[in-house]
């Protein structure tokens, strides 16, 4: 590399000064991670030679794997027997690494954990290394590291980072998700309208398809089970095989009472997935296990699929309309018939027509007000339909394309949403919107939704139908 560079003149601008070229990398340089990786690879190869020396002894649990170190990002963990010769061997190799790379140990950022040693040996090791003494448990990246089971208090930081471990933590995460669904924040003091078990079902089985954190956690641990069954070439799997299983097959293995809490929990999950492994193959196939596949297997619902899922989750529905329609199908809106059972209200007559007890069937099928809205809607659409108006009947209309039938279903869902909104206005503010105004609101909502469609993907007849009704 030359010491100076000359900038050539170009077009309208001319540069004639010099700047000095220098070697080296600054923080944030794209080459920094690569250079760091190369240095750590050299350090790893140096540490592999440690075991060859006559003065080095492995940690008792690392001897079988010949494990001397682990790396995570820019953190390094070293393992050896608690004696002076082994520690001195490590320090000598770091001096060699320092001479080759110029990188030195930072004593202020380095700690050592000693266990079962005589006080004089501990003092000599600490004096020789210059490190601070650490004890278990300690925190790493904000997470408590301990050889014992983590408590709920220890896992508070894990909840904030959505890392799932203990059942109590699962309950709190599940509560946060449930509260956000019903209230939009992390607190909700009322009873949920729909049970969480139902919410976590697939949409075609009547749920919302949300993740059950408890089941997902089991499926995530199932990934470790899969690695053990398929004997993946991972350090943690080698550790488990050497320390616990000792060559046994997982389906024949039962943990001892002296095993760690984490390992016993993994074995519990192993028993849950036992039926899913046929000849040590996931579901008897050669495919890889995935957490989502394990979750689906755990959540498999033998129940009957609901016939209304395609209506409620119609792609032309506004999302809030779909949610209210879903609650209507489950009959979970707080209508007076339900509030009466809870002892909250005494009036049970319909707020819109006052003619009958207000329940889901009356409000969304029989009420005079909603039928006036349906009449206005059919008049605008130029559709003749005798009897009850419903999304199910709209889907069966003849002489309509599939696109038009889905749009009609979205309009019925929009009317149900608007009627529920008007009913609440009538109850709390004694104010009722004219049916013509309500249908105009439905037209507006459907128009805004259809404007998001790519017109070029629609058939010409569907485009004409929409334009005739002012939807495009």
CSV table of N, CA and C in Angstrom, one decimal, residues 5 32 38-39 68 126 136 220 222 225 243 271 291 377 396 412 425 442 446 455:
chain,number,residue,atom,x,y,z
A,5,UNK,N,-2.5,9.0,-1.8
A,5,UNK,CA,-3.3,8.7,-3.0
A,5,UNK,C,-3.6,10.1,-3.7
A,32,UNK,N,-14.7,-6.0,10.4
A,32,UNK,CA,-14.4,-6.3,11.8
A,32,UNK,C,-14.9,-7.7,12.3
A,38,UNK,N,-11.7,-14.8,12.6
A,38,UNK,CA,-10.4,-15.4,12.3
A,38,UNK,C,-9.5,-15.5,13.6
A,39,UNK,N,-9.5,-14.4,14.4
A,39,UNK,CA,-8.7,-14.4,15.6
A,39,UNK,C,-9.2,-15.5,16.6
A,68,UNK,N,-12.8,-27.8,26.5
A,68,UNK,CA,-12.0,-26.8,27.2
A,68,UNK,C,-12.6,-25.4,27.2
A,126,UNK,N,-6.3,-16.8,42.3
A,126,UNK,CA,-6.8,-15.4,42.1
A,126,UNK,C,-5.6,-14.4,42.0
A,136,UNK,N,-21.9,-18.9,41.9
A,136,UNK,CA,-23.3,-19.2,41.3
A,136,UNK,C,-24.3,-18.9,42.4
A,220,UNK,N,-41.4,-26.4,21.5
A,220,UNK,CA,-40.0,-25.9,21.4
A,220,UNK,C,-39.0,-26.8,22.1
A,222,UNK,N,-39.6,-29.9,22.4
A,222,UNK,CA,-39.6,-31.0,21.5
A,222,UNK,C,-38.5,-31.0,20.4
A,225,UNK,N,-35.7,-32.8,21.9
A,225,UNK,CA,-36.0,-34.2,21.8
A,225,UNK,C,-35.6,-34.8,20.5
A,243,UNK,N,-23.1,-37.4,29.6
A,243,UNK,CA,-23.3,-37.3,31.0
A,243,UNK,C,-24.5,-38.1,31.5
A,271,UNK,N,-41.7,-38.1,26.7
A,271,UNK,CA,-42.8,-39.0,26.9
A,271,UNK,C,-44.1,-38.5,26.2
A,291,UNK,N,-40.7,-26.8,15.1
A,291,UNK,CA,-41.5,-26.4,16.2
A,291,UNK,C,-43.0,-26.2,15.8
A,377,UNK,N,-80.4,-2.6,2.0
A,377,UNK,CA,-79.2,-3.2,1.3
A,377,UNK,C,-79.6,-3.9,0.0
A,396,UNK,N,-75.1,-18.8,-1.4
A,396,UNK,CA,-75.8,-19.7,-2.2
A,396,UNK,C,-76.6,-19.1,-3.4
A,412,UNK,N,-73.2,-8.3,4.6
A,412,UNK,CA,-74.0,-8.8,5.7
A,412,UNK,C,-73.2,-8.7,7.0
A,425,UNK,N,-75.1,2.6,21.0
A,425,UNK,CA,-75.4,4.0,21.0
A,425,UNK,C,-76.8,4.2,21.6
A,442,UNK,N,-72.2,1.1,5.6
A,442,UNK,CA,-71.8,-0.3,5.0
A,442,UNK,C,-71.2,-0.1,3.6
A,446,UNK,N,-67.3,-1.1,2.7
A,446,UNK,CA,-67.0,-2.1,1.6
A,446,UNK,C,-66.2,-1.4,0.5
A,455,UNK,N,-57.5,-4.2,-9.2
A,455,UNK,CA,-58.6,-4.3,-10.2
A,455,UNK,C,-58.2,-5.2,-11.4
